[in-house]
PDB file of C-alpha atoms in Angstrom:
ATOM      1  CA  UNK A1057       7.379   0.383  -3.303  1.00 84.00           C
ATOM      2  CA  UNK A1058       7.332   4.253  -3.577  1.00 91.00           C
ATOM      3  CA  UNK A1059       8.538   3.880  -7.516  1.00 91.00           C
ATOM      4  CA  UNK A1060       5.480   1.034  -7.972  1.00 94.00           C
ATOM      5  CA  UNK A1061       3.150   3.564  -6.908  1.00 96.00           C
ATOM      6  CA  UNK A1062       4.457   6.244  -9.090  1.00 96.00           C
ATOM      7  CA  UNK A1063       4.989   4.195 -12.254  1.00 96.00           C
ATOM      8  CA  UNK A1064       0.764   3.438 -12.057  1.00 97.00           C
ATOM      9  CA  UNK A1065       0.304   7.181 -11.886  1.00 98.00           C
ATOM     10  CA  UNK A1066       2.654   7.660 -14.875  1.00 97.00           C
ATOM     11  CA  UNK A1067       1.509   5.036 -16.197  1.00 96.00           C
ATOM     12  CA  UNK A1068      -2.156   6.544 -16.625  1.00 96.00           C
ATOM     13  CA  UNK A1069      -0.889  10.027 -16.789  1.00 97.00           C
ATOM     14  CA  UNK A1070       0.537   9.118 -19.936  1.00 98.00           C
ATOM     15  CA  UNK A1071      -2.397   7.001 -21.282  1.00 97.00           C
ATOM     16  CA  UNK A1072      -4.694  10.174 -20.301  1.00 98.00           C
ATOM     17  CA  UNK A1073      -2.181  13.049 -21.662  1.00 98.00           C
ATOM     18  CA  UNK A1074      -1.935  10.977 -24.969  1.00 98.00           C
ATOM     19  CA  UNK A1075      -5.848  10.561 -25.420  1.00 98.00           C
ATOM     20  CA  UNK A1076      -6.211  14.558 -24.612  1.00 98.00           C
ATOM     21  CA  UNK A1077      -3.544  15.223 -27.519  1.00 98.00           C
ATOM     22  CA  UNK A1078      -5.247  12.664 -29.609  1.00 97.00           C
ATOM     23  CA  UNK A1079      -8.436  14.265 -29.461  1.00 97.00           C
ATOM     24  CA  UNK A1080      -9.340  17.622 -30.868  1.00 97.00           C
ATOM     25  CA  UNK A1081     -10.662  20.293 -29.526  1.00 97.00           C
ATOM     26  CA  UNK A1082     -14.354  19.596 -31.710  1.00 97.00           C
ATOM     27  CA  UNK A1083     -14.342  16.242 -30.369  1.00 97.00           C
ATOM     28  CA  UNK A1084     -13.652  17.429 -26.814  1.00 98.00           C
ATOM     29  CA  UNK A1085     -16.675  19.579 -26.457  1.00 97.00           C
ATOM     30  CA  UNK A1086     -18.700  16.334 -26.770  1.00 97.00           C
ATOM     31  CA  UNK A1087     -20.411  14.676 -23.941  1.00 97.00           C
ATOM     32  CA  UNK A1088     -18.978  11.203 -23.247  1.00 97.00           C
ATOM     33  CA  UNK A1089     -22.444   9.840 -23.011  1.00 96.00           C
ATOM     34  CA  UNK A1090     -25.799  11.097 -23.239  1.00 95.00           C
ATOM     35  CA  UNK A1091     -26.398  13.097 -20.710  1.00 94.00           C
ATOM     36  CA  UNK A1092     -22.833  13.217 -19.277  1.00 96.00           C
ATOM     37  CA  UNK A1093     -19.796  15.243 -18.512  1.00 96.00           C
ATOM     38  CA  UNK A1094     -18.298  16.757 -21.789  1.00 97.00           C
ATOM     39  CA  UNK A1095     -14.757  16.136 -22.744  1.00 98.00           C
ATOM     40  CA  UNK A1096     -14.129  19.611 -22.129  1.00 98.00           C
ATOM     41  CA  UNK A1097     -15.348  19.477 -18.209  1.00 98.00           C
ATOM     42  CA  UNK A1098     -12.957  16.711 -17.601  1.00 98.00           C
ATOM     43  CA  UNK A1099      -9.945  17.891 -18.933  1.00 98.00           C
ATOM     44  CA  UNK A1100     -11.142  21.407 -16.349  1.00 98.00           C
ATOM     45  CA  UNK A1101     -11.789  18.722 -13.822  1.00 98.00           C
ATOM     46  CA  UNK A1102      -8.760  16.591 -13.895  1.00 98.00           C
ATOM     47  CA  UNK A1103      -6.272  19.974 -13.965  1.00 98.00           C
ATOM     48  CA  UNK A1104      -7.530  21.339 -11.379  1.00 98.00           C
ATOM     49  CA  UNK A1105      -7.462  17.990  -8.842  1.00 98.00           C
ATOM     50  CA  UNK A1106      -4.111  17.252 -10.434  1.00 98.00           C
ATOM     51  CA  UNK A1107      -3.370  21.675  -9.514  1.00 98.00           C
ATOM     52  CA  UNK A1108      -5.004  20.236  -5.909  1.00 98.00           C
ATOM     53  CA  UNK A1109      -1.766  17.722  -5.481  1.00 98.00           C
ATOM     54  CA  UNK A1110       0.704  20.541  -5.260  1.00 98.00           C
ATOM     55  CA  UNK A1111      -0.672  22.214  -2.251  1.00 97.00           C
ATOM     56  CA  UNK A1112      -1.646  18.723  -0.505  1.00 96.00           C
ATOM     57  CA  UNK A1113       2.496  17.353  -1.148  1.00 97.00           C
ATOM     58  CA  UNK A1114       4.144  20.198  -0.491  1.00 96.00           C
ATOM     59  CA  UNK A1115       4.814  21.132  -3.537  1.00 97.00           C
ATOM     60  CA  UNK A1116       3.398  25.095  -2.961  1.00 97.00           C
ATOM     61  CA  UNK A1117       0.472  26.894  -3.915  1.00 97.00           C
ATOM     62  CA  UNK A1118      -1.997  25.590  -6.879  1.00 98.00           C
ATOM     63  CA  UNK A1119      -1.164  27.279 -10.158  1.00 98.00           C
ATOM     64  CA  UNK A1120      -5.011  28.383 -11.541  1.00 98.00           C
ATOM     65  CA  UNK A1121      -7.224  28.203  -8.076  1.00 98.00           C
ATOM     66  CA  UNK A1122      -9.986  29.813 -10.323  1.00 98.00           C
ATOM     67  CA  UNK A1123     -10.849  26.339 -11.950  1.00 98.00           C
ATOM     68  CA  UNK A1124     -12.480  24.864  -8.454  1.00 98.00           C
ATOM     69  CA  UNK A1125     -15.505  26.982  -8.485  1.00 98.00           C
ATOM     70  CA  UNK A1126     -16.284  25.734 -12.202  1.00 98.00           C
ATOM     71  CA  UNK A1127     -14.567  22.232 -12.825  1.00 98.00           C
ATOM     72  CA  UNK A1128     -14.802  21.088  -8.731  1.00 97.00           C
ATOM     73  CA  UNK A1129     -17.734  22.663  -6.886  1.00 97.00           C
ATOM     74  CA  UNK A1130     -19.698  22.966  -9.590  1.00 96.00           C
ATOM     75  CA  UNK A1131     -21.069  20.272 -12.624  1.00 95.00           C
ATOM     76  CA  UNK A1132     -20.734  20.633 -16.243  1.00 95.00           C
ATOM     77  CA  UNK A1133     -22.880  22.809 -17.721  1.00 88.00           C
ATOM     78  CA  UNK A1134     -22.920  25.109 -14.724  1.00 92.00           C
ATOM     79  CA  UNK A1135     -23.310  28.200 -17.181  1.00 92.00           C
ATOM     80  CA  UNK A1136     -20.057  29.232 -15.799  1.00 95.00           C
ATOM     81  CA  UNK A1137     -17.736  30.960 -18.002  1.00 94.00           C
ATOM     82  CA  UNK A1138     -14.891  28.186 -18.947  1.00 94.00           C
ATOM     83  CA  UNK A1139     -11.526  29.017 -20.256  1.00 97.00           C
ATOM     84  CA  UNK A1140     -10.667  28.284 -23.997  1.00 97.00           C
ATOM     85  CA  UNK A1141      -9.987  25.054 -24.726  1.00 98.00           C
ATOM     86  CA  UNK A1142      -6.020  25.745 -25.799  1.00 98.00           C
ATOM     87  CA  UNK A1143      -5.879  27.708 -22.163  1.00 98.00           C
ATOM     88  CA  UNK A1144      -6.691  24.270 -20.424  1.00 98.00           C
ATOM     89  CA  UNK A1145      -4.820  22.072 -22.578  1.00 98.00           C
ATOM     90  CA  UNK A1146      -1.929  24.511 -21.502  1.00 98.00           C
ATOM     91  CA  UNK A1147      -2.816  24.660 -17.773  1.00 98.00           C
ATOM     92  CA  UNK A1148      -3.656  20.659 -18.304  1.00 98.00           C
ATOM     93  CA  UNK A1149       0.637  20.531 -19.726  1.00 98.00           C
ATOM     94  CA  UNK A1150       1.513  23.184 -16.442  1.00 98.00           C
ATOM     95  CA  UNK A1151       0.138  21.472 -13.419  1.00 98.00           C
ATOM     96  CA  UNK A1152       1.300  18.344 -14.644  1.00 98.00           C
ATOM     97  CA  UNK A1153       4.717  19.445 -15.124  1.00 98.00           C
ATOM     98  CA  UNK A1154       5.136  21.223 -11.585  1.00 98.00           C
ATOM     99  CA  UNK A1155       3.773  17.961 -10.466  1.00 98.00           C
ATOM    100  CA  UNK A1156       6.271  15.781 -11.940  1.00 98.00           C
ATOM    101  CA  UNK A1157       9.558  17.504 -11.347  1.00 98.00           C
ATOM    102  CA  UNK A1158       8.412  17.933  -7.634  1.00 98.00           C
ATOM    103  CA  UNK A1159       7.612  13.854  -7.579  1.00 98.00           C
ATOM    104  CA  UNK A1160      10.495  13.085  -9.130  1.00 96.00           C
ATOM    105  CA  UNK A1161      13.126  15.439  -6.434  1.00 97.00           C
ATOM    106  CA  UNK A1162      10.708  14.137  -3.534  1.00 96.00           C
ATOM    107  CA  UNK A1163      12.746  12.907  -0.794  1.00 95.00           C
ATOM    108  CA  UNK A1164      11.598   8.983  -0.353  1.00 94.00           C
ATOM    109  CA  UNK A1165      10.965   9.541   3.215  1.00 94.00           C
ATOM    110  CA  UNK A1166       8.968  11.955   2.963  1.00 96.00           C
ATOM    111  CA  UNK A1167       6.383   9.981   0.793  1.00 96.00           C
ATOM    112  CA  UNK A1168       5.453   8.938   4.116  1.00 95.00           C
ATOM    113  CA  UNK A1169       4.669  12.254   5.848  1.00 95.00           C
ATOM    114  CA  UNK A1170       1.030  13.558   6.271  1.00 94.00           C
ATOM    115  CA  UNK A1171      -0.330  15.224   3.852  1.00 94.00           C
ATOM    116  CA  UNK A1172      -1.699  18.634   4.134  1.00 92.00           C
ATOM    117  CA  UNK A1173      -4.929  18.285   4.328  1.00 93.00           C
ATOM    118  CA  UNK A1174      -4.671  16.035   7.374  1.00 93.00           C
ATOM    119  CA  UNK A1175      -4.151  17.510  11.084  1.00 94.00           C
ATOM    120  CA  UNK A1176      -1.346  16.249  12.893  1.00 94.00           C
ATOM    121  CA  UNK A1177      -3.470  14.762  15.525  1.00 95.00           C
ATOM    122  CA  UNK A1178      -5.645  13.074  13.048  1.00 94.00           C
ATOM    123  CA  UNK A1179      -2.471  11.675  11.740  1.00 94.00           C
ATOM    124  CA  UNK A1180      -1.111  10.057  14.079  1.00 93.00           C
ATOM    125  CA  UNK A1181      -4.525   7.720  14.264  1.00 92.00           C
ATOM    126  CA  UNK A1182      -4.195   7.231  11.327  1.00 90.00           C
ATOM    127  CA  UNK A1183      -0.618   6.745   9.500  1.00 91.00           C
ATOM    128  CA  UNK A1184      -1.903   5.774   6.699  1.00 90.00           C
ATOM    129  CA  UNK A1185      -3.373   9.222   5.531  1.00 91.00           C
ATOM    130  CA  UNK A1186       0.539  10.235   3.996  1.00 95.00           C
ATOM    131  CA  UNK A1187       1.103  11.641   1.176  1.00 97.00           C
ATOM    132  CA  UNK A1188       2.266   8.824  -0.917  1.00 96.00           C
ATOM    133  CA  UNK A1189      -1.547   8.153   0.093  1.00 96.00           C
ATOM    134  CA  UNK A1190      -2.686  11.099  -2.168  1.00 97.00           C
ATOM    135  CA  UNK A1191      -0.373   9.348  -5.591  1.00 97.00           C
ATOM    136  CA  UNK A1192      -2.805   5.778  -4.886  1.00 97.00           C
ATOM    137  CA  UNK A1193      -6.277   7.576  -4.880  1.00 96.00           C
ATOM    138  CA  UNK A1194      -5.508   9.883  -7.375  1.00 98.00           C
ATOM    139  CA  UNK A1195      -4.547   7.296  -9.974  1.00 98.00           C
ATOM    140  CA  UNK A1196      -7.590   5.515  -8.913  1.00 97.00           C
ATOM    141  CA  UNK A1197      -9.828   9.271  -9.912  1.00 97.00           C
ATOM    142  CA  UNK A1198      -7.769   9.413 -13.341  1.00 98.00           C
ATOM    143  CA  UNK A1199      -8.552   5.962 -14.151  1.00 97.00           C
ATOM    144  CA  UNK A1200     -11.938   6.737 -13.645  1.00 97.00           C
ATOM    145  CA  UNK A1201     -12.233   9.277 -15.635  1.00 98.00           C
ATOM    146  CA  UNK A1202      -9.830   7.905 -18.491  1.00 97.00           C
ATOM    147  CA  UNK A1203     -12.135   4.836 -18.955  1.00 97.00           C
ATOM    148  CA  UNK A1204     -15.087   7.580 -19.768  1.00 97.00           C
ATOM    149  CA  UNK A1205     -13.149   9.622 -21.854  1.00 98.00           C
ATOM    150  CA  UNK A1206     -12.101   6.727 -23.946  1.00 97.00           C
ATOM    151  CA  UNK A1207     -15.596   7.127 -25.645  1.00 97.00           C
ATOM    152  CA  UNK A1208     -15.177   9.952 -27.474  1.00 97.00           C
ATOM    153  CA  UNK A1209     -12.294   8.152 -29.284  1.00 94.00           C
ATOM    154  CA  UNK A1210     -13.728   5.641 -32.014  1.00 86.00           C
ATOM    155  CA  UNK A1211     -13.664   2.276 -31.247  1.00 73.00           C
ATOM    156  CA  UNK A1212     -11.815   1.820 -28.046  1.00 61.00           C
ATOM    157  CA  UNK A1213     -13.393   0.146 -24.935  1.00 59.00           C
TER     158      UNK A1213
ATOM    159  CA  UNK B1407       1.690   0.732   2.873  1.00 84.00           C
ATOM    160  CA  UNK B1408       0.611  -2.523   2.009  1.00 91.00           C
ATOM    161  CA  UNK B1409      -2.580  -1.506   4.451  1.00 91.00           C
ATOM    162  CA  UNK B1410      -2.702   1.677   2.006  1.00 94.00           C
ATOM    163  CA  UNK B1411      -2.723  -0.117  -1.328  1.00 96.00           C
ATOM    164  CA  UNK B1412      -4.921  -2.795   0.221  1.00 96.00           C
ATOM    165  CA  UNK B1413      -7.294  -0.455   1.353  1.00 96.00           C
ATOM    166  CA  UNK B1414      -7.590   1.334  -1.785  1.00 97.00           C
ATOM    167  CA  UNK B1415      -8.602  -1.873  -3.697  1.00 98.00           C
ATOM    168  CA  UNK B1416     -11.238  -2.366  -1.024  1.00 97.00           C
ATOM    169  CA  UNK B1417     -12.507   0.969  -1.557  1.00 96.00           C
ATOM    170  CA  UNK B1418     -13.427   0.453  -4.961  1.00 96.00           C
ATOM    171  CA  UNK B1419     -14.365  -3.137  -4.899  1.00 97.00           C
ATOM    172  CA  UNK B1420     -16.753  -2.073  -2.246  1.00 98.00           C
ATOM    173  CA  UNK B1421     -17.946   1.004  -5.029  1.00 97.00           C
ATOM    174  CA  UNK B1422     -18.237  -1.288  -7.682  1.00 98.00           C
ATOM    175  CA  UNK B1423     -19.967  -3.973  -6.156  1.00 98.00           C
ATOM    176  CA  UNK B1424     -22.496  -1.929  -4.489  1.00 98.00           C
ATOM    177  CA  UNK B1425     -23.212  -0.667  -8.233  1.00 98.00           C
ATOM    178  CA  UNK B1426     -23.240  -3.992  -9.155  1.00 98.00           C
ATOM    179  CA  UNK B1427     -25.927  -4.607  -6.406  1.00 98.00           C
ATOM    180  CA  UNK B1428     -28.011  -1.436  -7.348  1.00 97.00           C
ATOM    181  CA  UNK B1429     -28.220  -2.452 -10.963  1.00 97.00           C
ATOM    182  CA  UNK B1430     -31.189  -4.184 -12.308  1.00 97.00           C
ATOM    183  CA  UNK B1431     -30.383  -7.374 -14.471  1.00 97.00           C
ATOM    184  CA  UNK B1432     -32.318  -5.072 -17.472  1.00 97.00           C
ATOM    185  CA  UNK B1433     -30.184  -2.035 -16.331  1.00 97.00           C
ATOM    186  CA  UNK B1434     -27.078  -4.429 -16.774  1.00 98.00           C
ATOM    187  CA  UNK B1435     -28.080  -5.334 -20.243  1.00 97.00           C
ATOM    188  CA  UNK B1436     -28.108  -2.264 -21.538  1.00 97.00           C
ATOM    189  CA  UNK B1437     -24.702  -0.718 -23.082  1.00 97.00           C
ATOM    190  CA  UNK B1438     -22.917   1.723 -20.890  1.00 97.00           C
ATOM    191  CA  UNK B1439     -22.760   4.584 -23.581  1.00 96.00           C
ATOM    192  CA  UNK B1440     -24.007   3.866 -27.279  1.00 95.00           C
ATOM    193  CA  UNK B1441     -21.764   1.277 -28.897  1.00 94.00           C
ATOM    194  CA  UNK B1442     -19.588   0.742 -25.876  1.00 96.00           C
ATOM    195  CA  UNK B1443     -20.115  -2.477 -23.461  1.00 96.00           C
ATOM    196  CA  UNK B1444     -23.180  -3.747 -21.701  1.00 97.00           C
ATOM    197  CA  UNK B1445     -22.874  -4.069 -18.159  1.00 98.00           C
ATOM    198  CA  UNK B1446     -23.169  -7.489 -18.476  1.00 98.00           C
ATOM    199  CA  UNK B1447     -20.588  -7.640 -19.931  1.00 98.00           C
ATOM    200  CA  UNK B1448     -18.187  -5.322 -17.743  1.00 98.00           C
ATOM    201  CA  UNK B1449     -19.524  -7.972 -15.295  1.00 98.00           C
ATOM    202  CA  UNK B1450     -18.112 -10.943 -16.893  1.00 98.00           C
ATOM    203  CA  UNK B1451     -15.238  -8.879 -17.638  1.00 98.00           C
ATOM    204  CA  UNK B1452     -14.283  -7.781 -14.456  1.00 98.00           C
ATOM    205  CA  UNK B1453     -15.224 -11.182 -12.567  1.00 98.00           C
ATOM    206  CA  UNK B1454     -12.864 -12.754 -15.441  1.00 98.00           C
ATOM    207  CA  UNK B1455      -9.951 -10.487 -14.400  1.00 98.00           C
ATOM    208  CA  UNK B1456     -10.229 -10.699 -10.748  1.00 98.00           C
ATOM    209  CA  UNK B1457     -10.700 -14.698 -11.337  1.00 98.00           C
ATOM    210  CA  UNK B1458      -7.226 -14.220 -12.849  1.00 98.00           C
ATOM    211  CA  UNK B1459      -5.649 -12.884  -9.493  1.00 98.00           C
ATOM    212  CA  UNK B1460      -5.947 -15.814  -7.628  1.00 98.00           C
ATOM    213  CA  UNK B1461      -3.453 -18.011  -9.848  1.00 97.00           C
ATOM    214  CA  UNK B1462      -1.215 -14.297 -10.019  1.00 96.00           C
ATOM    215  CA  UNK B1463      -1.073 -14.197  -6.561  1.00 97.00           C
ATOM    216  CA  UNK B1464      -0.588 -17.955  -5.476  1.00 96.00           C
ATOM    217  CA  UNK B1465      -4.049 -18.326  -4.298  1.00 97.00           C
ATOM    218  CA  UNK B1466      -5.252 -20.985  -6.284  1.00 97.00           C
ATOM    219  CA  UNK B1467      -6.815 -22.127  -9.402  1.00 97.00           C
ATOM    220  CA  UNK B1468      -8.968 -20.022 -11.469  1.00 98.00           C
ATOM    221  CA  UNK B1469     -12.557 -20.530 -10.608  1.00 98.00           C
ATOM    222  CA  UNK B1470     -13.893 -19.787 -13.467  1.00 98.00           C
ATOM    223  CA  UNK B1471     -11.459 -20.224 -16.342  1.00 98.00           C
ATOM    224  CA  UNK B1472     -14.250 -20.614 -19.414  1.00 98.00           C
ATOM    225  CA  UNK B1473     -15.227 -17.262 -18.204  1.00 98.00           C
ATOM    226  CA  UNK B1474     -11.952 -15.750 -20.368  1.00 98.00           C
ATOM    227  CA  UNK B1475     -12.512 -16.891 -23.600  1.00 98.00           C
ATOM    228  CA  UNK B1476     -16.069 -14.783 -23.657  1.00 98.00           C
ATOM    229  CA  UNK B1477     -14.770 -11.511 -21.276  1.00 98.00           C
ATOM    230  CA  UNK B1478     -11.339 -11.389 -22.006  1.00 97.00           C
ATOM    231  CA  UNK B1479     -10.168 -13.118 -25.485  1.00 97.00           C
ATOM    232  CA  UNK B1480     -13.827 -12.169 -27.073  1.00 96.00           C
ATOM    233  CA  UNK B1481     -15.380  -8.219 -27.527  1.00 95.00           C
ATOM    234  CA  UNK B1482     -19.323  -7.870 -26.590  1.00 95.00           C
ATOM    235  CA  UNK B1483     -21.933  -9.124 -28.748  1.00 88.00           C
ATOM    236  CA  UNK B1484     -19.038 -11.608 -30.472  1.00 92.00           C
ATOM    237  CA  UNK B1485     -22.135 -14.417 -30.849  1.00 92.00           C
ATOM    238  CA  UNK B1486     -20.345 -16.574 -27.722  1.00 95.00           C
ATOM    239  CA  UNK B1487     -23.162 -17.760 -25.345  1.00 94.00           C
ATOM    240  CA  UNK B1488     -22.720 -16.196 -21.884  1.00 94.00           C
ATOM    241  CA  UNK B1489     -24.161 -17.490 -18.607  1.00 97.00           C
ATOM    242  CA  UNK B1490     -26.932 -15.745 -17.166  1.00 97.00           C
ATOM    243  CA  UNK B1491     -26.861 -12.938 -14.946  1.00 98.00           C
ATOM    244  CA  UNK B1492     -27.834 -14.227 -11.668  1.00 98.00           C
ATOM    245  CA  UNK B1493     -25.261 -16.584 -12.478  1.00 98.00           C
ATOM    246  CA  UNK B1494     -22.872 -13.783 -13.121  1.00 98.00           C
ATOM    247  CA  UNK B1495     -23.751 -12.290 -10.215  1.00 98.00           C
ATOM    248  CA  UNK B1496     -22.651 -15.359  -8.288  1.00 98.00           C
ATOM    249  CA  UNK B1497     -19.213 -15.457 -10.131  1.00 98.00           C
ATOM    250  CA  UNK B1498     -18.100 -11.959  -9.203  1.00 98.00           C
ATOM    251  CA  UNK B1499     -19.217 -12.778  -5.422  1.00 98.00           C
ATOM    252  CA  UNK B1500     -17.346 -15.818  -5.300  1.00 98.00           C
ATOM    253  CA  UNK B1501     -14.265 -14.852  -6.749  1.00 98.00           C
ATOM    254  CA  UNK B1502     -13.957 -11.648  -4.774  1.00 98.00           C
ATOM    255  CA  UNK B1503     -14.702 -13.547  -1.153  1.00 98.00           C
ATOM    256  CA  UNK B1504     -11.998 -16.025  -2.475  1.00 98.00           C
ATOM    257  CA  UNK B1505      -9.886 -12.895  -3.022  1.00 98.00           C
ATOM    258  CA  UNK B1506     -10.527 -11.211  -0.186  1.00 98.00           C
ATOM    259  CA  UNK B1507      -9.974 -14.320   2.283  1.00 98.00           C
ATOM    260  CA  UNK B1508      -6.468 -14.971   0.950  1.00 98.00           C
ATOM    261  CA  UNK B1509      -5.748 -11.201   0.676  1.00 98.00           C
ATOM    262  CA  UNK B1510      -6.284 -11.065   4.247  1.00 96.00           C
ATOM    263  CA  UNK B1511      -4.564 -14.316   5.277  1.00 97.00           C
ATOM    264  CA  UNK B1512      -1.360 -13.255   3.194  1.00 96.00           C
ATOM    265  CA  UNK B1513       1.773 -13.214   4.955  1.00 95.00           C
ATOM    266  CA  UNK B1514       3.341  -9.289   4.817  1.00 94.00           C
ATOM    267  CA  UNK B1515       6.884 -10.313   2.720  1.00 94.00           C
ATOM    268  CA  UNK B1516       4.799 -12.309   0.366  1.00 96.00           C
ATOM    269  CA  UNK B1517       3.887  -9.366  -1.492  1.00 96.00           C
ATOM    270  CA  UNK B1518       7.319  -8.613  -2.969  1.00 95.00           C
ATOM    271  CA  UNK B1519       7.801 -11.647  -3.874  1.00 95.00           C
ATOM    272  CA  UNK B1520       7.196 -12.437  -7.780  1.00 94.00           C
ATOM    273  CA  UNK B1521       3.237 -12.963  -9.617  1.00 94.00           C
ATOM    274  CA  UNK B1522       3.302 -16.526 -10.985  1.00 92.00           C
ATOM    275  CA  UNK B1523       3.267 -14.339 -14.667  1.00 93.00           C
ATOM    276  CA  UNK B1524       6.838 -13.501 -14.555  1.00 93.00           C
ATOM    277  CA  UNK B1525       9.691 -15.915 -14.694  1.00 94.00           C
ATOM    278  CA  UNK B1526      12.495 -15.836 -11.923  1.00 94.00           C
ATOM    279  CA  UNK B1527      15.220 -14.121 -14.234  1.00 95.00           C
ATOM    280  CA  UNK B1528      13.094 -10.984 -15.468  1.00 94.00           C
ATOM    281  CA  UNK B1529      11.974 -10.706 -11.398  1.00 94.00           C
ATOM    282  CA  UNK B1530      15.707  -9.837 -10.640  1.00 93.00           C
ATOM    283  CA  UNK B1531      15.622  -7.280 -13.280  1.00 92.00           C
ATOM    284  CA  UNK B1532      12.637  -5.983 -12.460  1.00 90.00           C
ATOM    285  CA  UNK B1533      11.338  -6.311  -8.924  1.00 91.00           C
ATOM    286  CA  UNK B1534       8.554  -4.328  -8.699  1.00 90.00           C
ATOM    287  CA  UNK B1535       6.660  -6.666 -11.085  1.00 91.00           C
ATOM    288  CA  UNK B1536       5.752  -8.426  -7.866  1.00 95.00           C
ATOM    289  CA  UNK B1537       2.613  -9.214  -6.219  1.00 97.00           C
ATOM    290  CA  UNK B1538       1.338  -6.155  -5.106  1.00 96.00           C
ATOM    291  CA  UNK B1539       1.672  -4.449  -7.826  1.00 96.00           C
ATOM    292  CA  UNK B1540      -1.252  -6.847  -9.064  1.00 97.00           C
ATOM    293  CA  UNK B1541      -3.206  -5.305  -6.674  1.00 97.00           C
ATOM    294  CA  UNK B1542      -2.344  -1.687  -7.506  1.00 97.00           C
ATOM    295  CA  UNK B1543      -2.902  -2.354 -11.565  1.00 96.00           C
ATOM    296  CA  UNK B1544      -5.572  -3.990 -11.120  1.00 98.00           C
ATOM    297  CA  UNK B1545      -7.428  -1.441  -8.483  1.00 98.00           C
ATOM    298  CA  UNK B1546      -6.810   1.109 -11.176  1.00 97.00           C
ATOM    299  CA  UNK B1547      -8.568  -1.177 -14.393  1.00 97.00           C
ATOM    300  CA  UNK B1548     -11.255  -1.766 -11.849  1.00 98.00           C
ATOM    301  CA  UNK B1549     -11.352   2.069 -11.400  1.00 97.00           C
ATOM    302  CA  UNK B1550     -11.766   2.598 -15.047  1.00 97.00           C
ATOM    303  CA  UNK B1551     -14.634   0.318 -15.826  1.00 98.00           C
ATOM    304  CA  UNK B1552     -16.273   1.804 -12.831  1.00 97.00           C
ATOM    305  CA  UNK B1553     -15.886   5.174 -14.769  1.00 97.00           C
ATOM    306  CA  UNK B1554     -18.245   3.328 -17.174  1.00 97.00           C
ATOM    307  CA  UNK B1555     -20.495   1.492 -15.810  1.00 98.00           C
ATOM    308  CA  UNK B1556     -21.952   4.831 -13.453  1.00 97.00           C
ATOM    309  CA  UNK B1557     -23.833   5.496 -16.757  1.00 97.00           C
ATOM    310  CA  UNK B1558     -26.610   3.048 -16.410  1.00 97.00           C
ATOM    311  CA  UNK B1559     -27.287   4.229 -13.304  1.00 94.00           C
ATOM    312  CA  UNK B1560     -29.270   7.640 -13.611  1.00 86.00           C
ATOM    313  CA  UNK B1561     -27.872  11.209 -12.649  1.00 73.00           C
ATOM    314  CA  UNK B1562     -24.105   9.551 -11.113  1.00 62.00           C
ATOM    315  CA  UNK B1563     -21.011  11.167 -12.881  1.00 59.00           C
TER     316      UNK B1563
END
């Protein structure tokens, strides 16, 4: 059960990774749509909720905290200073990382702990709030964002 | 954790229809981002794939089985005649309260047990291709198209 879960993450982990490498940095600065995040925002966005995992498994403190205030709390075009491209393509290859050596020496069990952004109290109402919880709905936010993303690559649907 | 993977289907069947539901039929004609698919089509599409659940998981006969031929086999605009909206509209309720009914009826073990798409011998090999991994691959394509189809509706990311 705990490996189906994190085969889907991999699974689109690896279809979004490959579509980041795929595209340059020229085509990343394009908006997806008219009107709509740039490539550039989600790669910000999606390191810094992937950075947000570490803290919420256990895994210790988020690597570049800075990105929240411009890829989280605030929208694309914020007129907040971004990093370079290359810097988030390498923070993009860092969180991710961190991320997978900690799934991958994660005690089973412990899949099924709270996570950390749920009170014990809270948690015992509802069981379902673990942290295995956290792998499901993030998959479901990459997805999201990978199907967008897709058009700035020729061609694919 | 079948609650958990359950519930995150829900969650964005419950998104995604609502969209559905907020969208005009014009809105739905138009193409999600220039050159991409029309709504209409993610429609069809999507009401094609979840149609395709119910034989996967043992619930039954595809309701709609000419529907894959024009969403699944076929690209937008490929000439093919589709049915009208409203009448797309109906689909996707139909197969999803078919889905739902038999999701919720389903007996706990049941979901480890094979999909009707993989023979007996490759299910020993390989037993998490069972049936609730359905559920979790195909929350996440729903996830993606969702991604998408946000862009006919005004100001959503």
């Amino acid at each position: 059960m705990i490996k189906m879960v994190i085969a889907a993450w991999e699974s689109y982990f690896q279809r979004v990774n490959k579509l980041f490498e795929n595209l340059s940095d020229e085509q990343l600065q394009k908006q997806v749509a008219p009107g709509r995040n740039t490539g550039v925002y989600l790669l910000g966005h999606l390191t810094a909720v992937t950075d947000g995992m570490l803290p919420l498994l256990g895994f210790g403190e988020k690597l570049y905290p800075e990105l929240d205030k411009i890829f989280l709390e605030s929208p694309d075009a914020s007129g907040l200073k971004t990093p370079p491209v290359a810097e988030l393509r390498s923070y993009w290859k860092a969180v991710n990382e961190k991320l997978s050596k900690n799934i991958n020496a994660m005690n089973p069990d412990n899949w099924f702990t709270r996570h950390s952004a749920v009170s014990q109290e809270d948690f015992l109402k509802e069981p379902h709030r673990n942290k295995l919880n956290i792998i499901i709905n993030r998959t479901n936010h990459q997805s999201w964002h990978y199907g967008q993303l897709l058009f700035l690559q020729p061609g694919a649907d």
